[in-house]
Amino acid sequence: MEESGMNELELKEQAIREFVNLQRLKTAIDREKEIAYQEKILRARLQAFGIPTDELELK
């Protein structure tokens, strides 16, 4: 039986990525530029999984 979801290593890697991104944002000289960059990367990841990002926009 195949286990669904993320394993412990994948969860740790995701947590590290989130921490790094938060640190980048906290120390960014141009926060708006950093936010735009991180959003662009995250949109690409979500779209690669077939998740439409336009429905996630706050309006």
Short mmCIF file of C-alpha atoms in Angstrom, two decimals, residues 4-57:
data_model
loop_
_atom_site.label_atom_id
_atom_site.label_comp_id
_atom_site.label_asym_id
_atom_site.label_seq_id
_atom_site.Cartn_x
_atom_site.Cartn_y
_atom_site.Cartn_z
CA SER A 4 0.02 9.37 0.47
CA GLY A 5 1.27 12.78 1.53
CA MET A 6 4.72 13.90 2.49
CA ASN A 7 7.22 11.83 4.42
CA GLU A 8 9.22 13.23 7.34
CA LEU A 9 12.20 14.27 5.21
CA GLU A 10 9.95 16.11 2.75
CA LEU A 11 8.20 17.91 5.62
CA LYS A 12 11.57 18.97 7.07
CA GLU A 13 12.75 20.22 3.68
CA GLN A 14 9.55 22.22 3.23
CA ALA A 15 9.91 23.76 6.69
CA ILE A 16 13.51 24.75 5.91
CA ARG A 17 12.43 26.36 2.61
CA GLU A 18 9.74 28.34 4.41
CA PHE A 19 12.21 29.47 7.08
CA VAL A 20 14.77 30.55 4.47
CA ASN A 21 12.12 32.49 2.55
CA LEU A 22 11.01 34.24 5.72
CA GLN A 23 14.61 35.18 6.56
CA ARG A 24 15.09 36.51 3.01
CA LEU A 25 11.99 38.64 3.42
CA LYS A 26 13.03 39.94 6.84
CA THR A 27 16.46 41.03 5.57
CA ALA A 28 15.49 42.21 2.09
CA ILE A 29 16.50 45.72 1.15
CA ASP A 30 13.53 45.89 -1.23
CA ARG A 31 10.78 43.86 0.46
CA GLU A 32 8.27 44.39 -2.35
CA LYS A 33 10.75 43.00 -4.87
CA GLU A 34 11.46 40.00 -2.63
CA ILE A 35 7.74 39.35 -2.12
CA ALA A 36 7.18 39.51 -5.89
CA TYR A 37 10.06 37.07 -6.45
CA GLN A 38 8.82 34.58 -3.87
CA GLU A 39 5.27 34.82 -5.21
CA LYS A 40 6.49 34.14 -8.77
CA ILE A 41 8.38 31.02 -7.66
CA LEU A 42 5.47 29.75 -5.55
CA ARG A 43 2.99 30.33 -8.38
CA ALA A 44 5.17 28.26 -10.70
CA ARG A 45 5.33 25.44 -8.14
CA LEU A 46 1.57 25.46 -7.57
CA GLN A 47 0.84 25.56 -11.29
CA ALA A 48 3.20 22.62 -11.83
CA PHE A 49 0.91 20.66 -9.49
CA GLY A 50 -2.14 21.79 -11.44
CA ILE A 51 -3.34 24.26 -8.81
CA PRO A 52 -4.83 27.40 -10.41
CA THR A 53 -3.29 30.37 -8.61
CA ASP A 54 -5.69 33.02 -9.87
CA GLU A 55 -8.36 31.60 -7.55
CA LEU A 56 -6.04 32.12 -4.56
CA GLU A 57 -5.64 35.88 -5.09
#
